[in-house]
mmCIF file of C-alpha atoms and ligand atoms in Angstrom:
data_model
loop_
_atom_site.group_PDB
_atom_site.id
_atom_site.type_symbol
_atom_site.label_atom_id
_atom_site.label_comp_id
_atom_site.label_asym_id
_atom_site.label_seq_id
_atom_site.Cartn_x
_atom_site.Cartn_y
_atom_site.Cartn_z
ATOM 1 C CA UNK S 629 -31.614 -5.944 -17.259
ATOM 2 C CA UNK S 630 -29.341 -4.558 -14.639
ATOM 3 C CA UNK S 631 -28.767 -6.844 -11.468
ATOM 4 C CA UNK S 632 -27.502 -4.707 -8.130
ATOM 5 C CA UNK S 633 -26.052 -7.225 -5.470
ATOM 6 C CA UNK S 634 -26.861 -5.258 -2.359
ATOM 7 C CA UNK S 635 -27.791 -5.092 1.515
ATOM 8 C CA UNK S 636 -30.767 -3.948 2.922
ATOM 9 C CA UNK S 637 -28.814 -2.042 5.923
ATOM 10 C CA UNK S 638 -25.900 -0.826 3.567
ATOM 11 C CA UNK S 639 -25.919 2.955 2.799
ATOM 12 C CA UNK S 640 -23.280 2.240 -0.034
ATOM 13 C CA UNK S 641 -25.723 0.159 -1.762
ATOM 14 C CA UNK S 642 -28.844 2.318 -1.616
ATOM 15 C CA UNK S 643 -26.830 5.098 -3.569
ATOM 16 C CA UNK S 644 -27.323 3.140 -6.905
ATOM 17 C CA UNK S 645 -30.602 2.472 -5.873
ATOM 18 C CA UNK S 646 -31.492 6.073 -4.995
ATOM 19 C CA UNK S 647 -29.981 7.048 -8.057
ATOM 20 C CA UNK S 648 -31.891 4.135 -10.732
ATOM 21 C CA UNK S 649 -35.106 6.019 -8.502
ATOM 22 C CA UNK S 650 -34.445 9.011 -9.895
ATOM 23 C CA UNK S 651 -33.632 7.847 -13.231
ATOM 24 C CA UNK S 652 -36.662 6.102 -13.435
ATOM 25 C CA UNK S 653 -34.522 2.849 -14.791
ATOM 26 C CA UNK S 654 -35.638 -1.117 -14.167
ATOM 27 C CA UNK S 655 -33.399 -3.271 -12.179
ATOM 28 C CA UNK S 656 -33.207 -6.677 -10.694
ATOM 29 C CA UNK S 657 -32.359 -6.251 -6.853
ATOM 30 C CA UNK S 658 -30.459 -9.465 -4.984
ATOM 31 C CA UNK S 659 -30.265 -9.331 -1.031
ATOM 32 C CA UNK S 660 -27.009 -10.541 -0.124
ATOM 33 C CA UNK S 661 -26.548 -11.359 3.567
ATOM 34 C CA UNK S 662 -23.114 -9.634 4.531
ATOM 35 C CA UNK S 663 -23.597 -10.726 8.269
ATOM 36 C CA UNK S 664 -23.192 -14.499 6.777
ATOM 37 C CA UNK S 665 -20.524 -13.665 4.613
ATOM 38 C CA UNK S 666 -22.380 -13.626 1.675
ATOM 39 C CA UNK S 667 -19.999 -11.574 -0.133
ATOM 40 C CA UNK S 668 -16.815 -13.587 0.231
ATOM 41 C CA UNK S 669 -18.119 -16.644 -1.235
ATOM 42 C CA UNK S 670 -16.144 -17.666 -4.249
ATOM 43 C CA UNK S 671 -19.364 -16.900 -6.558
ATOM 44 C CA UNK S 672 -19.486 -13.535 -5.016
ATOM 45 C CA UNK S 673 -15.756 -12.899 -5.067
ATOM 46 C CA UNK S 674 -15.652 -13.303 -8.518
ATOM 47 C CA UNK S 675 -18.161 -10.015 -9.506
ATOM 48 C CA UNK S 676 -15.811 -8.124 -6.766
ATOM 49 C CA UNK S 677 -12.497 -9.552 -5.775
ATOM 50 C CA UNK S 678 -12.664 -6.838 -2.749
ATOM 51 C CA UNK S 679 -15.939 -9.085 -1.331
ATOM 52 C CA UNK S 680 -18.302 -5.979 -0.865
ATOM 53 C CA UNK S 681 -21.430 -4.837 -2.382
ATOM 54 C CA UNK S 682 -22.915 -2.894 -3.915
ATOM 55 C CA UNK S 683 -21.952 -4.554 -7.528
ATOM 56 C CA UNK S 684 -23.493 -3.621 -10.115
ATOM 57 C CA UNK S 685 -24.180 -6.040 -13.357
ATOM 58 C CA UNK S 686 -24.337 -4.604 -16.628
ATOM 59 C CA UNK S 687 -26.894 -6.722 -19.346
ATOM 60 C CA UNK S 688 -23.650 -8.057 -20.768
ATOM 61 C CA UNK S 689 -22.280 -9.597 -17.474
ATOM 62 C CA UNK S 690 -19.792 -7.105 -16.709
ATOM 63 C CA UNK S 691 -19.268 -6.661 -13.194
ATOM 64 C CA UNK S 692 -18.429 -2.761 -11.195
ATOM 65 C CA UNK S 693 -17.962 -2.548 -7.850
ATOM 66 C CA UNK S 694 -17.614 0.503 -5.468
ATOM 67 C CA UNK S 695 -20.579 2.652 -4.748
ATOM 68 C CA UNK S 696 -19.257 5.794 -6.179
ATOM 69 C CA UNK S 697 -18.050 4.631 -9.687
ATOM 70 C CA UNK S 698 -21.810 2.981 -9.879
ATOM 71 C CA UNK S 699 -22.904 5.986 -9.299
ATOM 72 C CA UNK S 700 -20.846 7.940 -11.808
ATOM 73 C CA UNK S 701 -21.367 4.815 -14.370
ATOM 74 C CA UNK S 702 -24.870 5.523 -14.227
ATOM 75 C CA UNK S 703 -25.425 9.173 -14.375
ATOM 76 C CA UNK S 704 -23.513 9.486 -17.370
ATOM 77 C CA UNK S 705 -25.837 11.301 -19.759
ATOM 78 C CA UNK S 706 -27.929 12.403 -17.017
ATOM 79 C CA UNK S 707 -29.155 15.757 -15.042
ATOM 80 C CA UNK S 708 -27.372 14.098 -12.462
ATOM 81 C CA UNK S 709 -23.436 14.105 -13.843
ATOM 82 C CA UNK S 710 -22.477 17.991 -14.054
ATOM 83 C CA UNK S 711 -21.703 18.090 -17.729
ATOM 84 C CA UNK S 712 -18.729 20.208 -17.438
ATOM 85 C CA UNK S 713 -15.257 19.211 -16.580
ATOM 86 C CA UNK S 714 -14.723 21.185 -13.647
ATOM 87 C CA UNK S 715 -18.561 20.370 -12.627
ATOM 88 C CA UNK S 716 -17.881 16.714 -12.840
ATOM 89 C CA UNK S 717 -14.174 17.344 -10.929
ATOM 90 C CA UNK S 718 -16.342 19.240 -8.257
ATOM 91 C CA UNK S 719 -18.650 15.925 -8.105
ATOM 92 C CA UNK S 720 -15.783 13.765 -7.477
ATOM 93 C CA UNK S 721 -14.119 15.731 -4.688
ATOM 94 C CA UNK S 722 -17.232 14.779 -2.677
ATOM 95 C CA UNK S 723 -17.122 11.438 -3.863
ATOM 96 C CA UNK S 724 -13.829 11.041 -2.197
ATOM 97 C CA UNK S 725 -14.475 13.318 0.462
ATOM 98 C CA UNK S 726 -17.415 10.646 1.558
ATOM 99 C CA UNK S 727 -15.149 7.879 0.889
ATOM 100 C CA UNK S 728 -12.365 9.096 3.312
ATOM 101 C CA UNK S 729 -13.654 11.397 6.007
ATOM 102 C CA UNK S 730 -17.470 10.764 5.924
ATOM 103 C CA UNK S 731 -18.060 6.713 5.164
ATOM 104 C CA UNK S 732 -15.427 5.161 7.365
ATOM 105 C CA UNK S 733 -16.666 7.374 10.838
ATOM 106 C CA UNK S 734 -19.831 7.614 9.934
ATOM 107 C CA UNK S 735 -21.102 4.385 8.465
ATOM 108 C CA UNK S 736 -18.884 2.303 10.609
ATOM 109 C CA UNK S 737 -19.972 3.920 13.712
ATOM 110 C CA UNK S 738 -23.506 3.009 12.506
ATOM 111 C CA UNK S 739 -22.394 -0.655 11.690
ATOM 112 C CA UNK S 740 -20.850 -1.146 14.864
ATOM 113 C CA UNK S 741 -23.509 -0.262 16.905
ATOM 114 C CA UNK S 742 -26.680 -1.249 15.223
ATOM 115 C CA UNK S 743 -25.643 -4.320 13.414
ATOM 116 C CA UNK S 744 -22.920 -6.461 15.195
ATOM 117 C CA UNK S 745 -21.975 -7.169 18.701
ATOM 118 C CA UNK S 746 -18.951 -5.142 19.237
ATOM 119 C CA UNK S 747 -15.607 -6.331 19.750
ATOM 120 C CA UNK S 748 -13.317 -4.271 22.766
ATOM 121 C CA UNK S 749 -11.587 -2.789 20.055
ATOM 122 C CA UNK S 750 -14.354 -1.853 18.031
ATOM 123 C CA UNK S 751 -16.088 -0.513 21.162
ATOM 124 C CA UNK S 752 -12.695 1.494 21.775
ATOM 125 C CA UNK S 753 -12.659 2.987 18.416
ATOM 126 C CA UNK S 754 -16.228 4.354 18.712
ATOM 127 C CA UNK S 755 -15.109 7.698 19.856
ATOM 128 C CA UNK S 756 -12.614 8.643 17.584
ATOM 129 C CA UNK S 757 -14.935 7.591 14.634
ATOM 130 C CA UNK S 758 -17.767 9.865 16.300
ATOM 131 C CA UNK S 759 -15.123 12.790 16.612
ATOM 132 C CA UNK S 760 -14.294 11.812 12.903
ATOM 133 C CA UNK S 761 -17.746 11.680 11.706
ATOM 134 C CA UNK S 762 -18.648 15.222 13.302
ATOM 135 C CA UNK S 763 -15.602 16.535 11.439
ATOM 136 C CA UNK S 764 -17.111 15.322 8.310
ATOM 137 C CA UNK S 765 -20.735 17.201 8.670
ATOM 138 C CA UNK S 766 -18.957 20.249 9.860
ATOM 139 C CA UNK S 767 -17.114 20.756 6.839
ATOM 140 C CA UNK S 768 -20.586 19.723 5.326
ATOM 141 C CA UNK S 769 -22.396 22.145 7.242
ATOM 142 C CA UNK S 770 -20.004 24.533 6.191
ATOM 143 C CA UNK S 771 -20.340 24.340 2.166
ATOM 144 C CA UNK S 772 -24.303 23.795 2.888
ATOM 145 C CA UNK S 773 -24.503 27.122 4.610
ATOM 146 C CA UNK S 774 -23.464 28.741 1.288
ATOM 147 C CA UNK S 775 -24.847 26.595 -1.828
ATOM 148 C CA UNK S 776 -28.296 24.622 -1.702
ATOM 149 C CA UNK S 777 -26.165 21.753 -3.391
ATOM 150 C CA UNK S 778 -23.211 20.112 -3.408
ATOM 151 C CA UNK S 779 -22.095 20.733 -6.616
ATOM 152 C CA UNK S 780 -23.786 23.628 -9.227
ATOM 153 C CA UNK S 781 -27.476 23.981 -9.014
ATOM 154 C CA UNK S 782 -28.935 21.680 -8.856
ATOM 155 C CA UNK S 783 -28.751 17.784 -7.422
ATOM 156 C CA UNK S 784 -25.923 15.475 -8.658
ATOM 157 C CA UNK S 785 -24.310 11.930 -7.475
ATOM 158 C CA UNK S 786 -21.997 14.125 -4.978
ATOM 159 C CA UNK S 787 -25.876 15.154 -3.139
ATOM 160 C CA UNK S 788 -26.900 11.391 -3.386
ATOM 161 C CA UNK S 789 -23.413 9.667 -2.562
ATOM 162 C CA UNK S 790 -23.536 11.871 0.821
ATOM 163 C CA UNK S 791 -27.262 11.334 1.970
ATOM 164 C CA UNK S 792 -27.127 7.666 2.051
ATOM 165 C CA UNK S 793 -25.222 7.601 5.514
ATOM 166 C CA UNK S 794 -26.031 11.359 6.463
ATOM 167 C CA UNK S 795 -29.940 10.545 6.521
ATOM 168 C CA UNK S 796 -29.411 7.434 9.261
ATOM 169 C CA UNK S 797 -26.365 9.493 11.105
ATOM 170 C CA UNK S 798 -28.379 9.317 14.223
ATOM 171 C CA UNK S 799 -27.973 5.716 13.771
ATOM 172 C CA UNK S 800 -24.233 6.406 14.987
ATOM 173 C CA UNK S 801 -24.692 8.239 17.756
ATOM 174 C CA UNK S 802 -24.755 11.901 15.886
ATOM 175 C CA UNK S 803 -27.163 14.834 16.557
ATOM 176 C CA UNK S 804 -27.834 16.170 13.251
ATOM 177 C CA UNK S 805 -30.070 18.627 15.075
ATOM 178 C CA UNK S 806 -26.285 20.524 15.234
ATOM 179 C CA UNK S 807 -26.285 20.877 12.070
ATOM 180 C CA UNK S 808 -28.866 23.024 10.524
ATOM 181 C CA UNK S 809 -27.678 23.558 6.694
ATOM 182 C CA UNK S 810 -27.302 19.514 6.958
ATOM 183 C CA UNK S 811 -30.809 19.319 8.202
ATOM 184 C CA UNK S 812 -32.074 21.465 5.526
ATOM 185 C CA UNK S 813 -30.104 19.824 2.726
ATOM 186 C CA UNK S 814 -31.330 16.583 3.703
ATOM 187 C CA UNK S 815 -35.087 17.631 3.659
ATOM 188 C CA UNK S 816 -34.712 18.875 0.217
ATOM 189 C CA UNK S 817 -32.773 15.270 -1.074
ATOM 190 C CA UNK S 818 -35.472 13.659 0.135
ATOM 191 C CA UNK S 819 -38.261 16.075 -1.502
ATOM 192 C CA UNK S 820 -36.929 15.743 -4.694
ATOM 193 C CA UNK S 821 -39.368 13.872 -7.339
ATOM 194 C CA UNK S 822 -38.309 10.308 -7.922
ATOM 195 C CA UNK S 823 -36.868 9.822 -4.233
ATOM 196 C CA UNK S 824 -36.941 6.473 -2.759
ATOM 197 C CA UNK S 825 -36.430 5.825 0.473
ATOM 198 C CA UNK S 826 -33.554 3.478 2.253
ATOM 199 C CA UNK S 827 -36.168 1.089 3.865
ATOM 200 C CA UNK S 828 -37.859 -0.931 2.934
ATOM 201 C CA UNK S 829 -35.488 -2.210 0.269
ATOM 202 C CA UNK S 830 -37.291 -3.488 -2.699
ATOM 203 C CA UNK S 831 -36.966 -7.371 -3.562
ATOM 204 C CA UNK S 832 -36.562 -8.738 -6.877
ATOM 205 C CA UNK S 833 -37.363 -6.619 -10.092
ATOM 206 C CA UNK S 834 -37.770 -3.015 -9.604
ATOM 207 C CA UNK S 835 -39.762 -1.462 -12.471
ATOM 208 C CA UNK S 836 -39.958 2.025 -13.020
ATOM 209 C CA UNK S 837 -43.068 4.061 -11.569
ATOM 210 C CA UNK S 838 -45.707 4.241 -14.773
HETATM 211 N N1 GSH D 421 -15.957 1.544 -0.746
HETATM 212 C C1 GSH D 421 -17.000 0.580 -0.911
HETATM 213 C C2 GSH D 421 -17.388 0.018 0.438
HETATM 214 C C3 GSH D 421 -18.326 -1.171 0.301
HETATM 215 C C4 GSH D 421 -18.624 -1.800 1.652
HETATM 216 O O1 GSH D 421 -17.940 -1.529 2.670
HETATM 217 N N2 GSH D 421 -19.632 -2.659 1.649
HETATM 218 C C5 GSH D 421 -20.021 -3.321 2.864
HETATM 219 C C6 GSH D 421 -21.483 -3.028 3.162
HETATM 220 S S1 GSH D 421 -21.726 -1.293 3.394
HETATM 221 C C7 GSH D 421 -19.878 -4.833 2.676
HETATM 222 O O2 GSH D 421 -20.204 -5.366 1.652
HETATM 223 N N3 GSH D 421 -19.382 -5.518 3.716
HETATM 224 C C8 GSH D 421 -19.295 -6.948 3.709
HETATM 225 C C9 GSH D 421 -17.919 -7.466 3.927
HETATM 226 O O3 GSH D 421 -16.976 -6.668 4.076
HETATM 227 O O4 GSH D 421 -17.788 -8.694 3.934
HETATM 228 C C10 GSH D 421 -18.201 1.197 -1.627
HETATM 229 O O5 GSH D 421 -18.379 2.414 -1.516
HETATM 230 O O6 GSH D 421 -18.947 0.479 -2.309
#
């Protein structure tokens, strides 16, 4: 059975587990405790060298890291990959679009203020990664205005790799209110058959709904 190593508060690791929703697959789900460093023990370190979750583990033992390939591992096949070249090229734009403008203002600005007491320079930072982060769902708003979905017609990893830290934005300090195509977009993610929601995080084997 698949394992996912993941965090209950971690956007990045309720991708894969918004996407094995949808796919209707069985997985084993194991809390790991980032605040306590959970992920940098030498057990740990060993399924990711980088010391982050999610990680996925295939039946076989095989160990992938990084939200976005996870995702991309496991939609292969599915309604969820674009099956042409250029569809799946349009997919990973946004993949690395949320891995560059969206995840590190948006996520972090989330992180710092709900989860951690802040250092000074942390605390500095939040305004830059708020003026970062409101970049990021402009350009959002932007496509959104124009296509229902990220990529072709329909939803695909690029729609579920950019909910998981859109839906709890407000958690950073953003008014998604601004932001009506956003708004819309997310309302129709989250109405989509199969959808599971952030919290609570299920513990220990997830079975598929009967
Ligand atoms: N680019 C990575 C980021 C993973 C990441 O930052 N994970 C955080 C939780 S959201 C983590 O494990 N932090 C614990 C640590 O750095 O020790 C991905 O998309 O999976």
């Amino acid at each position: 059975m698949l394992r996912l190593y993941d965090n209950r508060l971690s956007g990045n690791g309720y991708k894969p587990r918004l996407l094995l929703g949808h796919l209707g697959r069985a997985y084993e789900r194991v809390e790991i405790d980032i605040l306590k460093g959970e992920s940098r023990t030498p057990e740990f370190l060993a399924r990711n060298p980088n010391g982050r979750i999610p990680v996925l583990e295939l039946e076989d033992g095989t160990c992938l890291a990084e939200s976005n390939a996870i995702l991309f591992y496991l939609a292969e096949g599915s309604r969820f990959l674009p099956d042409t070249p250029l569809g799946r090229a349009q997919a990973l734009q946004w993949l690395c679009f949320e891995q560059y403008n969206h995840e590190p203002n948006i996520a972090v600005a989330r992180h710092w203020l709900q989860h951690i007491e802040m250092t000074e320079a942390q605390r500095a930072q939040i305004p830059a990664r708020q003026e970062g982060g409101r970049a990021a769902l402009a350009v959002m708003e932007r496509h959104l205005t124009e296509t229902p979905w990220f990529v072709g017609e329909a939803m695909s990893i690029a729609d579920i790799a950019l909910y998981a830290y859109t839906h709890v934005a407000g958690e950073g300090g953003f008014d998604l209110a601004a932001y009506p195509a956003v708004s819309a977009w997310l309302a129709r993610v989250a109405a989509e058959p199969g959808h599971v929601p952030m919290d609570p995080a299920p513990v220990g084997v997830v079975a598929p709904p009967a």
